[in-house]
JSON list of C-alpha atoms (C1' of nucleotides) in Angstrom, two decimals:
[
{"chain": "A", "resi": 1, "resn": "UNK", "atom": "CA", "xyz": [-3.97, 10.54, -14.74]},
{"chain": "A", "resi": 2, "resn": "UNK", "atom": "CA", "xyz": [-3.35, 9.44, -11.61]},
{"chain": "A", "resi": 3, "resn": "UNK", "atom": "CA", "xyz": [-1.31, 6.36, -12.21]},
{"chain": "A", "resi": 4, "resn": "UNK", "atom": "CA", "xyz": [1.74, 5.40, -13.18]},
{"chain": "A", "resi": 5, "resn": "UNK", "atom": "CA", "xyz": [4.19, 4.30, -10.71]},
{"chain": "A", "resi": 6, "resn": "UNK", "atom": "CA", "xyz": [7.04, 6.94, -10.85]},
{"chain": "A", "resi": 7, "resn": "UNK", "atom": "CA", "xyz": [10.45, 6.69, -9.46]},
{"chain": "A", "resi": 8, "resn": "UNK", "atom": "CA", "xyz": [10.18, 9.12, -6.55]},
{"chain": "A", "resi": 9, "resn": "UNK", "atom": "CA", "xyz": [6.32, 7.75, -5.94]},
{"chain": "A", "resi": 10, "resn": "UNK", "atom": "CA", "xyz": [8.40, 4.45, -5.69]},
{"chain": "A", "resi": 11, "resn": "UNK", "atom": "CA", "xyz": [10.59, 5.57, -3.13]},
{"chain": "A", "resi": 12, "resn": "UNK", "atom": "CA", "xyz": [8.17, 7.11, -1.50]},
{"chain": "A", "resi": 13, "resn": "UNK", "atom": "CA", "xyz": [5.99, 4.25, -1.22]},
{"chain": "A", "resi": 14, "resn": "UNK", "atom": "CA", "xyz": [9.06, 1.92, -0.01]},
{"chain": "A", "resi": 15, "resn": "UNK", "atom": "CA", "xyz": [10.44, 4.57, 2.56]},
{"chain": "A", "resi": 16, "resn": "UNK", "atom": "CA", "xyz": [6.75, 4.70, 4.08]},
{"chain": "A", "resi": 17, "resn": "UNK", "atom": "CA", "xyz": [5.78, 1.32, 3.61]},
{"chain": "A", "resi": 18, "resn": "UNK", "atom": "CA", "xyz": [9.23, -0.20, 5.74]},
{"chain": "A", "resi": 19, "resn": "UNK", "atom": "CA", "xyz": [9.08, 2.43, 7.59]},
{"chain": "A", "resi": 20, "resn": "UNK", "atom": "CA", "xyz": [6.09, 1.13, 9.11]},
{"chain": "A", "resi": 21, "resn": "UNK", "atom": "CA", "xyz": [2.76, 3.16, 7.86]},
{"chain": "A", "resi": 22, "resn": "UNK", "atom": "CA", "xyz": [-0.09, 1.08, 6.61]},
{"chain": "A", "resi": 23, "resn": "UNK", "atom": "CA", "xyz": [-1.12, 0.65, 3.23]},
{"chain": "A", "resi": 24, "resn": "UNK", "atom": "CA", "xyz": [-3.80, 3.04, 3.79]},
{"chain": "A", "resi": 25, "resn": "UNK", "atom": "CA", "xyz": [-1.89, 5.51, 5.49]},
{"chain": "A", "resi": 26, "resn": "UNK", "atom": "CA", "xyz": [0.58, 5.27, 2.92]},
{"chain": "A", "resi": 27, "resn": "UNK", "atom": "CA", "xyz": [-1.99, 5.86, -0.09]},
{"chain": "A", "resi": 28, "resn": "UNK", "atom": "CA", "xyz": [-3.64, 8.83, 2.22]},
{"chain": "A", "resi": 29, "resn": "UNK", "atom": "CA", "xyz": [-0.30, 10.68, 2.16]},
{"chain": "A", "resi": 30, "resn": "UNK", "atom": "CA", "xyz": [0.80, 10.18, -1.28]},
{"chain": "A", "resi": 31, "resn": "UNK", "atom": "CA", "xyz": [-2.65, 11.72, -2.55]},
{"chain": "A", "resi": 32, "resn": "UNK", "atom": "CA", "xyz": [-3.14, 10.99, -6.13]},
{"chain": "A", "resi": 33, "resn": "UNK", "atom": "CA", "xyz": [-6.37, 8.98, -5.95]},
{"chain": "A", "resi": 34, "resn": "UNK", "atom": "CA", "xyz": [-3.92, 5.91, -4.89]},
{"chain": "A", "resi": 35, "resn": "UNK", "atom": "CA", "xyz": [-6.06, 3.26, -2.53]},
{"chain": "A", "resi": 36, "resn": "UNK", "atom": "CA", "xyz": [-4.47, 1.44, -0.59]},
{"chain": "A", "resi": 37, "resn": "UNK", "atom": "CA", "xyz": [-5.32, -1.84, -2.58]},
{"chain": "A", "resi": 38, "resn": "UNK", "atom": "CA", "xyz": [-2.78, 0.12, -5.15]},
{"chain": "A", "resi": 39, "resn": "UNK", "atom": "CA", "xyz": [-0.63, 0.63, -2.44]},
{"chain": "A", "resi": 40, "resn": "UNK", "atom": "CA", "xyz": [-0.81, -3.14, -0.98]},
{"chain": "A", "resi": 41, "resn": "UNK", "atom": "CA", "xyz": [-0.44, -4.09, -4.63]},
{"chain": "A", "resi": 42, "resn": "UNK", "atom": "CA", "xyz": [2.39, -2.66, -5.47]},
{"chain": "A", "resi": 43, "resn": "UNK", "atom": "CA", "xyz": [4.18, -3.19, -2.40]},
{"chain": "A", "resi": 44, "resn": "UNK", "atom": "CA", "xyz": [3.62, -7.23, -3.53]},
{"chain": "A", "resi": 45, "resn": "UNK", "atom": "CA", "xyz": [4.93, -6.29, -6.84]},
{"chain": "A", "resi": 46, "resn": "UNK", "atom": "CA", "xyz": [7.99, -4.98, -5.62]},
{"chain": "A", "resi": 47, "resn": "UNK", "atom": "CA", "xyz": [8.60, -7.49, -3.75]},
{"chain": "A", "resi": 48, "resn": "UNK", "atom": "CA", "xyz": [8.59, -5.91, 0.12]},
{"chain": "A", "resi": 49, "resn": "UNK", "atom": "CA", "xyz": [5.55, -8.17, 1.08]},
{"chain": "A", "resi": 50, "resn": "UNK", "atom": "CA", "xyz": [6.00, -9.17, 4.46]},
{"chain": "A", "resi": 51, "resn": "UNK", "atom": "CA", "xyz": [7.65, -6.34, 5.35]},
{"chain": "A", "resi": 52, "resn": "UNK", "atom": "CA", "xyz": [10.64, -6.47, 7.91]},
{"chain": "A", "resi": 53, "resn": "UNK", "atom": "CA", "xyz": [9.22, -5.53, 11.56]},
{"chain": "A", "resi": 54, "resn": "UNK", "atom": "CA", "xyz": [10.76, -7.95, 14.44]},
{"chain": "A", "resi": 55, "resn": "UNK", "atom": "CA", "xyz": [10.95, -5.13, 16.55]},
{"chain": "A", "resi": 56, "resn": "UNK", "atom": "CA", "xyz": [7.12, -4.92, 16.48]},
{"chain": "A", "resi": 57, "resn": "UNK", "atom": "CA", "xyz": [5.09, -8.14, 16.53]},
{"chain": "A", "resi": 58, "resn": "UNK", "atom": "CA", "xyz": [1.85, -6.52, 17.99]},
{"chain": "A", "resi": 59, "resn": "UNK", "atom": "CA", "xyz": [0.98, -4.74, 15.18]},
{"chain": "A", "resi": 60, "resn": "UNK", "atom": "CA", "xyz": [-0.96, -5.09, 11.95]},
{"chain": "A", "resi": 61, "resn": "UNK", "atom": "CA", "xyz": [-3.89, -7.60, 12.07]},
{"chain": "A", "resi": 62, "resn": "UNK", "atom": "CA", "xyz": [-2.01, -10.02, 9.53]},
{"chain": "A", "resi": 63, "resn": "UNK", "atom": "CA", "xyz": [0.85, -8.60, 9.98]},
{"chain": "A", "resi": 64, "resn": "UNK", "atom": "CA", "xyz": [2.30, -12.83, 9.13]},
{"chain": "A", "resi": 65, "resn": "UNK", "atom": "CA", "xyz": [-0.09, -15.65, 8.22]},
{"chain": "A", "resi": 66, "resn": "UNK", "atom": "CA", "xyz": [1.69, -19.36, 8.67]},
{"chain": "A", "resi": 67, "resn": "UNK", "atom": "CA", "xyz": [-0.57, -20.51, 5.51]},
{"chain": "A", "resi": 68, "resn": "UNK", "atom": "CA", "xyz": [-3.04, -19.35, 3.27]},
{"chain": "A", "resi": 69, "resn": "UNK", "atom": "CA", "xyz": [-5.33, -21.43, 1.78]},
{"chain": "A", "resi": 70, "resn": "UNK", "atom": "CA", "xyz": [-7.21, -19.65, -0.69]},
{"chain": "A", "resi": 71, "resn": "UNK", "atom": "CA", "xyz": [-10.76, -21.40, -0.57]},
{"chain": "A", "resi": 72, "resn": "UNK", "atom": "CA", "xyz": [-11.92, -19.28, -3.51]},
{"chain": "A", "resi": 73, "resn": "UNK", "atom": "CA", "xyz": [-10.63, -21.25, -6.69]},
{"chain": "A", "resi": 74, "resn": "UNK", "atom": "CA", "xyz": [-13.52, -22.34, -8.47]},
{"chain": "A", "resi": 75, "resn": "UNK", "atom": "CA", "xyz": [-12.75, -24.73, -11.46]},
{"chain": "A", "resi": 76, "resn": "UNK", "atom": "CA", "xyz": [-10.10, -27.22, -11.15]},
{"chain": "A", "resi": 77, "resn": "UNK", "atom": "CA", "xyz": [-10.05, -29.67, -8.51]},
{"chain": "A", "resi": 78, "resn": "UNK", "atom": "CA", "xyz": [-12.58, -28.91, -5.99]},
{"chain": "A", "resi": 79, "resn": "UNK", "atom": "CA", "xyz": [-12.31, -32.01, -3.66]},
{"chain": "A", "resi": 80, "resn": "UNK", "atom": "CA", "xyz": [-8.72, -33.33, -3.35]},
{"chain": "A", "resi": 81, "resn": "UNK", "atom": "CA", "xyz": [-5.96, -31.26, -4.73]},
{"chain": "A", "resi": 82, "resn": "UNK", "atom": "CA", "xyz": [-5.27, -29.49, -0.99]},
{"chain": "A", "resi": 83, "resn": "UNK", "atom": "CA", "xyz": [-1.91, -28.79, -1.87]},
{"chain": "A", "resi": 84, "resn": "UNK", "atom": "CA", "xyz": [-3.18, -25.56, -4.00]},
{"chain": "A", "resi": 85, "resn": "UNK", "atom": "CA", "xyz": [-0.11, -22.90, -4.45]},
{"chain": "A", "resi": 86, "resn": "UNK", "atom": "CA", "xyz": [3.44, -23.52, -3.22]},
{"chain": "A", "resi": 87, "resn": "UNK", "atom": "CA", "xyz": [3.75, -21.93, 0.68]},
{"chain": "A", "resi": 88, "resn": "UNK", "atom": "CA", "xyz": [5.05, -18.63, 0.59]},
{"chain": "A", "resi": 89, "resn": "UNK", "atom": "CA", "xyz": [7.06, -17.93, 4.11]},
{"chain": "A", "resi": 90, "resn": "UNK", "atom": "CA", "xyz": [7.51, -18.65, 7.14]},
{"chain": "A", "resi": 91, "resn": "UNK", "atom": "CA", "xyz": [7.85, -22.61, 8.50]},
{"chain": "A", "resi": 92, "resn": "UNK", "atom": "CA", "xyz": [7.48, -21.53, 11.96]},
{"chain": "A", "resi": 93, "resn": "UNK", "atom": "CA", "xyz": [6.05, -24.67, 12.99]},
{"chain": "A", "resi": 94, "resn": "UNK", "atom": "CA", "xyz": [8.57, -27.06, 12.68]},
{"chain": "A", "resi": 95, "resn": "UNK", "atom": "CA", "xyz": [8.01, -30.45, 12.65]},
{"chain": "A", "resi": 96, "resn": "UNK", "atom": "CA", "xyz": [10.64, -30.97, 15.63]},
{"chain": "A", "resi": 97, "resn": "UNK", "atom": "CA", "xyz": [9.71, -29.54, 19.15]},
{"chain": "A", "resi": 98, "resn": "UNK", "atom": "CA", "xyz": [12.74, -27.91, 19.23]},
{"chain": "A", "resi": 99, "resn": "UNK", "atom": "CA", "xyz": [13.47, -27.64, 23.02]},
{"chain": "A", "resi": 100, "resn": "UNK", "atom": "CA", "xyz": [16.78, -26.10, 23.62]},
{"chain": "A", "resi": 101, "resn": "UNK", "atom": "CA", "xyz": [16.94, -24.19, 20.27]},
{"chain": "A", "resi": 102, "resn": "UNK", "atom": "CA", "xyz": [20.68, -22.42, 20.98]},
{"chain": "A", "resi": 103, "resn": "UNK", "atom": "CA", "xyz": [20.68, -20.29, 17.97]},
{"chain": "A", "resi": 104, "resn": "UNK", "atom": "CA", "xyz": [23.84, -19.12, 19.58]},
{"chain": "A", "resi": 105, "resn": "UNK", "atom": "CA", "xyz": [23.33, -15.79, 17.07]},
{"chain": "A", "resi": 106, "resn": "UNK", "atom": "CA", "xyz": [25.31, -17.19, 14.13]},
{"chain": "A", "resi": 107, "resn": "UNK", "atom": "CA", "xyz": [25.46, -13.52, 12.31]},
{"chain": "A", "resi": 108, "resn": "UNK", "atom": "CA", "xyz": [27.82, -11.27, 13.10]},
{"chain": "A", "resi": 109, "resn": "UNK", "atom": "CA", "xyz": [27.62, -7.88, 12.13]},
{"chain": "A", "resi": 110, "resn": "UNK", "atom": "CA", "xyz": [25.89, -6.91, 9.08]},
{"chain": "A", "resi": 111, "resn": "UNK", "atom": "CA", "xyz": [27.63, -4.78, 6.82]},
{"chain": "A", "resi": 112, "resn": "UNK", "atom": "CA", "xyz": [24.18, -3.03, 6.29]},
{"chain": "A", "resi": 113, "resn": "UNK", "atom": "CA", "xyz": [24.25, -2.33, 2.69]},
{"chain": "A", "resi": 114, "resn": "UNK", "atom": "CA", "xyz": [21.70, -1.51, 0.90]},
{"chain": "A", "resi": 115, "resn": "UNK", "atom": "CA", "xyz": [18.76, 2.17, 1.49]},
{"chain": "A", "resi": 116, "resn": "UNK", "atom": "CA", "xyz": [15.18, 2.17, 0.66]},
{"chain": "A", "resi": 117, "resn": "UNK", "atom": "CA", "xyz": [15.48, 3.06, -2.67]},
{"chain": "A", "resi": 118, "resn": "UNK", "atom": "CA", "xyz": [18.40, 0.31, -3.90]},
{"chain": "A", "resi": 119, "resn": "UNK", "atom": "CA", "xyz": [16.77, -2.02, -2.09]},
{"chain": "A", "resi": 120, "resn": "UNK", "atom": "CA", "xyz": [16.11, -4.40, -4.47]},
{"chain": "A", "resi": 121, "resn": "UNK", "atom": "CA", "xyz": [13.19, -7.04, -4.51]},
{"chain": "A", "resi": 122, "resn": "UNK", "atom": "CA", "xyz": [15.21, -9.97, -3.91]},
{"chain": "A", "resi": 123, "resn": "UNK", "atom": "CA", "xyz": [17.16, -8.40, -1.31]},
{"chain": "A", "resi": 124, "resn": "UNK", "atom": "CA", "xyz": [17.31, -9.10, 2.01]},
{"chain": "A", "resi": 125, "resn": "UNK", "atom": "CA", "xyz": [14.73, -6.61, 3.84]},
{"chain": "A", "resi": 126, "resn": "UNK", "atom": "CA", "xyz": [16.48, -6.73, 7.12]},
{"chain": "A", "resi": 127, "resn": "UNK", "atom": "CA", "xyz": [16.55, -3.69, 8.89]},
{"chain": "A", "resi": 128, "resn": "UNK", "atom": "CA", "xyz": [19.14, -2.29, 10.75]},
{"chain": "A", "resi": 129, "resn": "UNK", "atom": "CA", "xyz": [18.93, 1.06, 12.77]},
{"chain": "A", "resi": 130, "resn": "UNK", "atom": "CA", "xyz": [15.74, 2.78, 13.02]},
{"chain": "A", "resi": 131, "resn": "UNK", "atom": "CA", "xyz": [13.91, 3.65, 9.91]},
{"chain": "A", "resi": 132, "resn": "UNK", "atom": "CA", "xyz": [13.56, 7.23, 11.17]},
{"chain": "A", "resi": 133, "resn": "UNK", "atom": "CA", "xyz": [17.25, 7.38, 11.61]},
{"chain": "A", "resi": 134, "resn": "UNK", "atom": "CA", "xyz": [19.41, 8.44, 8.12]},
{"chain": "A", "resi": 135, "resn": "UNK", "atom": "CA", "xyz": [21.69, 5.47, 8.79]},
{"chain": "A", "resi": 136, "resn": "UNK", "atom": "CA", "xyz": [19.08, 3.26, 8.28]},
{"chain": "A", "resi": 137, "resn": "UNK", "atom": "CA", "xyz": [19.58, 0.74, 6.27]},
{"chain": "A", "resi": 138, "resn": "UNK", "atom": "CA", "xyz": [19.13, -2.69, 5.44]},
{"chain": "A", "resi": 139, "resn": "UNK", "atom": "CA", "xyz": [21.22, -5.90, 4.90]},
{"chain": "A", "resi": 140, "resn": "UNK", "atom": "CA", "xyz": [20.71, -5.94, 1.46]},
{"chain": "A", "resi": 141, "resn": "UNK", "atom": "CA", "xyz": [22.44, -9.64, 1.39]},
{"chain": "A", "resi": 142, "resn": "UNK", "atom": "CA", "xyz": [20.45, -11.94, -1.10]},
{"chain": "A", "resi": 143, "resn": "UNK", "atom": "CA", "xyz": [16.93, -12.76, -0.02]},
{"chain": "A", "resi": 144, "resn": "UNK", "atom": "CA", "xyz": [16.97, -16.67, -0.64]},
{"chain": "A", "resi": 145, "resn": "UNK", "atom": "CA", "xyz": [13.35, -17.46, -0.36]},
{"chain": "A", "resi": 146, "resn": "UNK", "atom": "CA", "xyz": [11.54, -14.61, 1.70]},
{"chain": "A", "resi": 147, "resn": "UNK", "atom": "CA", "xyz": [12.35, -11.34, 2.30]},
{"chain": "A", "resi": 148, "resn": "UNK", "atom": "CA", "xyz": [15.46, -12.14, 4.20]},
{"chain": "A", "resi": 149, "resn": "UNK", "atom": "CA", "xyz": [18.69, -13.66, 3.74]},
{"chain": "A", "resi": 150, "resn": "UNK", "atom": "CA", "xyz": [18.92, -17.31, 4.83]},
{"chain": "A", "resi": 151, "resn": "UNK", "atom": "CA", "xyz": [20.79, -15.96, 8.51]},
{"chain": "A", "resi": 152, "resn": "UNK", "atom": "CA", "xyz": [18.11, -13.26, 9.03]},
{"chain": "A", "resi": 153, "resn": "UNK", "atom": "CA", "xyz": [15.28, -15.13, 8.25]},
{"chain": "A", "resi": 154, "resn": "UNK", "atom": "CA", "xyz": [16.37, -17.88, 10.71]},
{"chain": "A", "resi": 155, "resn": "UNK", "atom": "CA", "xyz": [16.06, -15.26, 13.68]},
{"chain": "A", "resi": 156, "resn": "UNK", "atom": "CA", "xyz": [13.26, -13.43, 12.00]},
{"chain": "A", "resi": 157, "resn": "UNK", "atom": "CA", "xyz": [11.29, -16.39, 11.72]},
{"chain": "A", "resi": 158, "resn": "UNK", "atom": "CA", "xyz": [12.06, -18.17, 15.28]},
{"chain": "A", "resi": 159, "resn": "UNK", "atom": "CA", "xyz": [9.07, -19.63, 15.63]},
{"chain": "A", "resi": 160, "resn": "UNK", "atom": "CA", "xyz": [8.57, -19.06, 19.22]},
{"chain": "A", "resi": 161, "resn": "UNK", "atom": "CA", "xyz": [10.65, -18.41, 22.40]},
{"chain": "A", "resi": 162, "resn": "UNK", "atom": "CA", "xyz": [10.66, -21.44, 25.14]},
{"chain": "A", "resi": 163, "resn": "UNK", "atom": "CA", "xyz": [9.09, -19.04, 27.74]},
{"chain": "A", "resi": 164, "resn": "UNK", "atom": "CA", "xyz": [8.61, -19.57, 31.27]},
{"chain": "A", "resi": 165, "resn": "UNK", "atom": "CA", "xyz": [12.13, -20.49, 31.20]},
{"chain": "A", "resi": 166, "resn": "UNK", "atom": "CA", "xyz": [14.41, -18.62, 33.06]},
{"chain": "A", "resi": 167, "resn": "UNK", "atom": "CA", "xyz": [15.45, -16.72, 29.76]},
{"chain": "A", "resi": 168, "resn": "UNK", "atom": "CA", "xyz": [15.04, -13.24, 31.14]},
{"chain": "A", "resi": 169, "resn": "UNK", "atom": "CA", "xyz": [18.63, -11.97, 29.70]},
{"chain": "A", "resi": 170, "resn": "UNK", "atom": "CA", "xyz": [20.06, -15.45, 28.46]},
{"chain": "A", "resi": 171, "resn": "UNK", "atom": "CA", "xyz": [22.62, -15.54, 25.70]},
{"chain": "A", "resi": 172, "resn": "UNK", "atom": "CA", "xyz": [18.95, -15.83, 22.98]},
{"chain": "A", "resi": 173, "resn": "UNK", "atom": "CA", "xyz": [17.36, -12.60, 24.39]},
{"chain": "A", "resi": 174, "resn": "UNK", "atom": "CA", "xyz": [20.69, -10.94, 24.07]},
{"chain": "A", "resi": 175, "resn": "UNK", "atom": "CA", "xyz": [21.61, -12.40, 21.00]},
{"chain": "A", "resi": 176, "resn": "UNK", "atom": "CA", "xyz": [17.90, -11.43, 19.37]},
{"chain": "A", "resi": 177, "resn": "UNK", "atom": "CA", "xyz": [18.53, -7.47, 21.03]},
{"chain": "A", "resi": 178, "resn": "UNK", "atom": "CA", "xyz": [21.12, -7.31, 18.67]},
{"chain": "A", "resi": 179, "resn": "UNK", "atom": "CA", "xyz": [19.47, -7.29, 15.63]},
{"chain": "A", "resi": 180, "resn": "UNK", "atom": "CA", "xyz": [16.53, -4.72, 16.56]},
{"chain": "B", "resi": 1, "resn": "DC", "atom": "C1'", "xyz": [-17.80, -1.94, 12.21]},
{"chain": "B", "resi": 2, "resn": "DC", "atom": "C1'", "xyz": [-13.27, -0.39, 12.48]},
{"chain": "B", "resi": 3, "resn": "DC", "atom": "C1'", "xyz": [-8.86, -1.67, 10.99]},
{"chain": "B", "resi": 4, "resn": "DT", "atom": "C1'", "xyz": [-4.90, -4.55, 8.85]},
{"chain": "B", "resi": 5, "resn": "DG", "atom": "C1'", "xyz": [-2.40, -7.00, 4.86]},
{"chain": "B", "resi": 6, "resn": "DA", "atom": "C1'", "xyz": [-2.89, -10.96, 1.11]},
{"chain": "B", "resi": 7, "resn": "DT", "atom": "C1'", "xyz": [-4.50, -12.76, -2.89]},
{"chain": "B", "resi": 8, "resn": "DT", "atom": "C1'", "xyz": [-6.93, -13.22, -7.07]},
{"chain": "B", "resi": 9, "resn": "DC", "atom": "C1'", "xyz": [-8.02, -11.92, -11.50]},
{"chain": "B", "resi": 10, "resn": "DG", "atom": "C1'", "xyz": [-9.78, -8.91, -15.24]},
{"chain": "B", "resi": 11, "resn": "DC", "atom": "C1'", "xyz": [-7.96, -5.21, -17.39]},
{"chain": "C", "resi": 1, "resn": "DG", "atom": "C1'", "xyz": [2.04, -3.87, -14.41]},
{"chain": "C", "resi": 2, "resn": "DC", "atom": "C1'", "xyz": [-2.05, -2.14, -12.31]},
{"chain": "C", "resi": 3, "resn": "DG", "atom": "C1'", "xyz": [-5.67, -2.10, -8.86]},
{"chain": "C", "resi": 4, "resn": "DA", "atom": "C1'", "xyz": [-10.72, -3.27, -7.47]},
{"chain": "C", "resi": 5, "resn": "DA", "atom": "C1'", "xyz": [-12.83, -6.91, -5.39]},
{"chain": "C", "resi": 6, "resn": "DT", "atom": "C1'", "xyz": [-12.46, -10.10, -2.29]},
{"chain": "C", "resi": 7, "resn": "DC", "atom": "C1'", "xyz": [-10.67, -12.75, 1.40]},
{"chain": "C", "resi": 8, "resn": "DA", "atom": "C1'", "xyz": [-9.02, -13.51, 6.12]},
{"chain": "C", "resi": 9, "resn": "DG", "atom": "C1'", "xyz": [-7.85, -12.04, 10.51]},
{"chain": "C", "resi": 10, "resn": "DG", "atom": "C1'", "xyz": [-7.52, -8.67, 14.82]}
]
DNA sequence: CCCTGATTCGC
DNA sequence: GCGAATCAGG
């Protein structure tokens, strides 16, 4: 009897999960008998895939995949038919070069709605403060396509910084401090 | 080999 | 909805 998502194990999971544990940290604390393929599962289920993190790109080995193909799918097409499932996030690699890229921070201040447990699944996952803190919180703004709002997920998903440049404190790395 | 999350698919 | 098996990467 070891199943059976309850509220509290629900908030539980989401608090730990955004708050930055693995999956198999996660199902070590919360005991039960839980793996962490329940954990990772349910996670998807509820929607917090892809988990909100810009302050911490190093981390997890997948922490974001562009693409995934999915070369397992017997049946069906097997030659031809590339296109496979609909891509899930991030268009990082646009098809422009995108040299001067003056995101000029378009959002203001976030009103920062929204905890760990009413976050919903198609909120957005934004987080502002630190997850230890008890102001965290997150934007909580509909989550058009992702996990973020359409203004979040345009800095969340900046598909890389022109380095080199001489960008050490320009308006973009200011603007970007902002949000973590 | 350790770890990570992502996805699929039978239940 | 659930989660083991599997995949894919670091």
């Amino acid at each position: 009897m070891t199943a059976g998502w309850t509220d509290d194990r629900v908030g539980a999971l989401k608090k730990l999960w955004l708050e930055g544990q693995s999956a198999s940290q996660i199902a070590k604390q919360l005991g039960g008998g839980v793996t962490r393929n329940a954990v990772i599962g349910k996670v998807h289920r509820l929607g917090l895939s892809g988990r909100a993190a810009p302050s911490q790109p190093a981390r997890t080995a997948t922490s974001f995949r562009t693409t995934r193909p999915r070369p397992a799918a017997p049946a069906a097409t097997p030659a031809q038919a590339p296109q496979a499932s609909a891509p899930r996030r991030l268009e990082a690699v646009s098809s422009k070069p995108v040299p001067p890229t003056p995101p000029a921070a378009p959002i203001p201040d976030l009103p920062g709605t929204a905890t760990v447990m009413t976050l919903g699944a198609h909120m957005c996952k934004w987080p502002i403060g630190d997850p230890s803190s008890r102001e965290f919180s997150f934007c909580g703004r509909r989550a058009s396509e992702g996990v973020y709002c359409v203004e979040h997920a345009r800095v969340a998903y900046q598909p890389q910084v022109r380095r080199g440049a001489k960008e050490s404190g320009s308006d973009l790395a200011r603007s970007l401090r902002r949000y973590i």
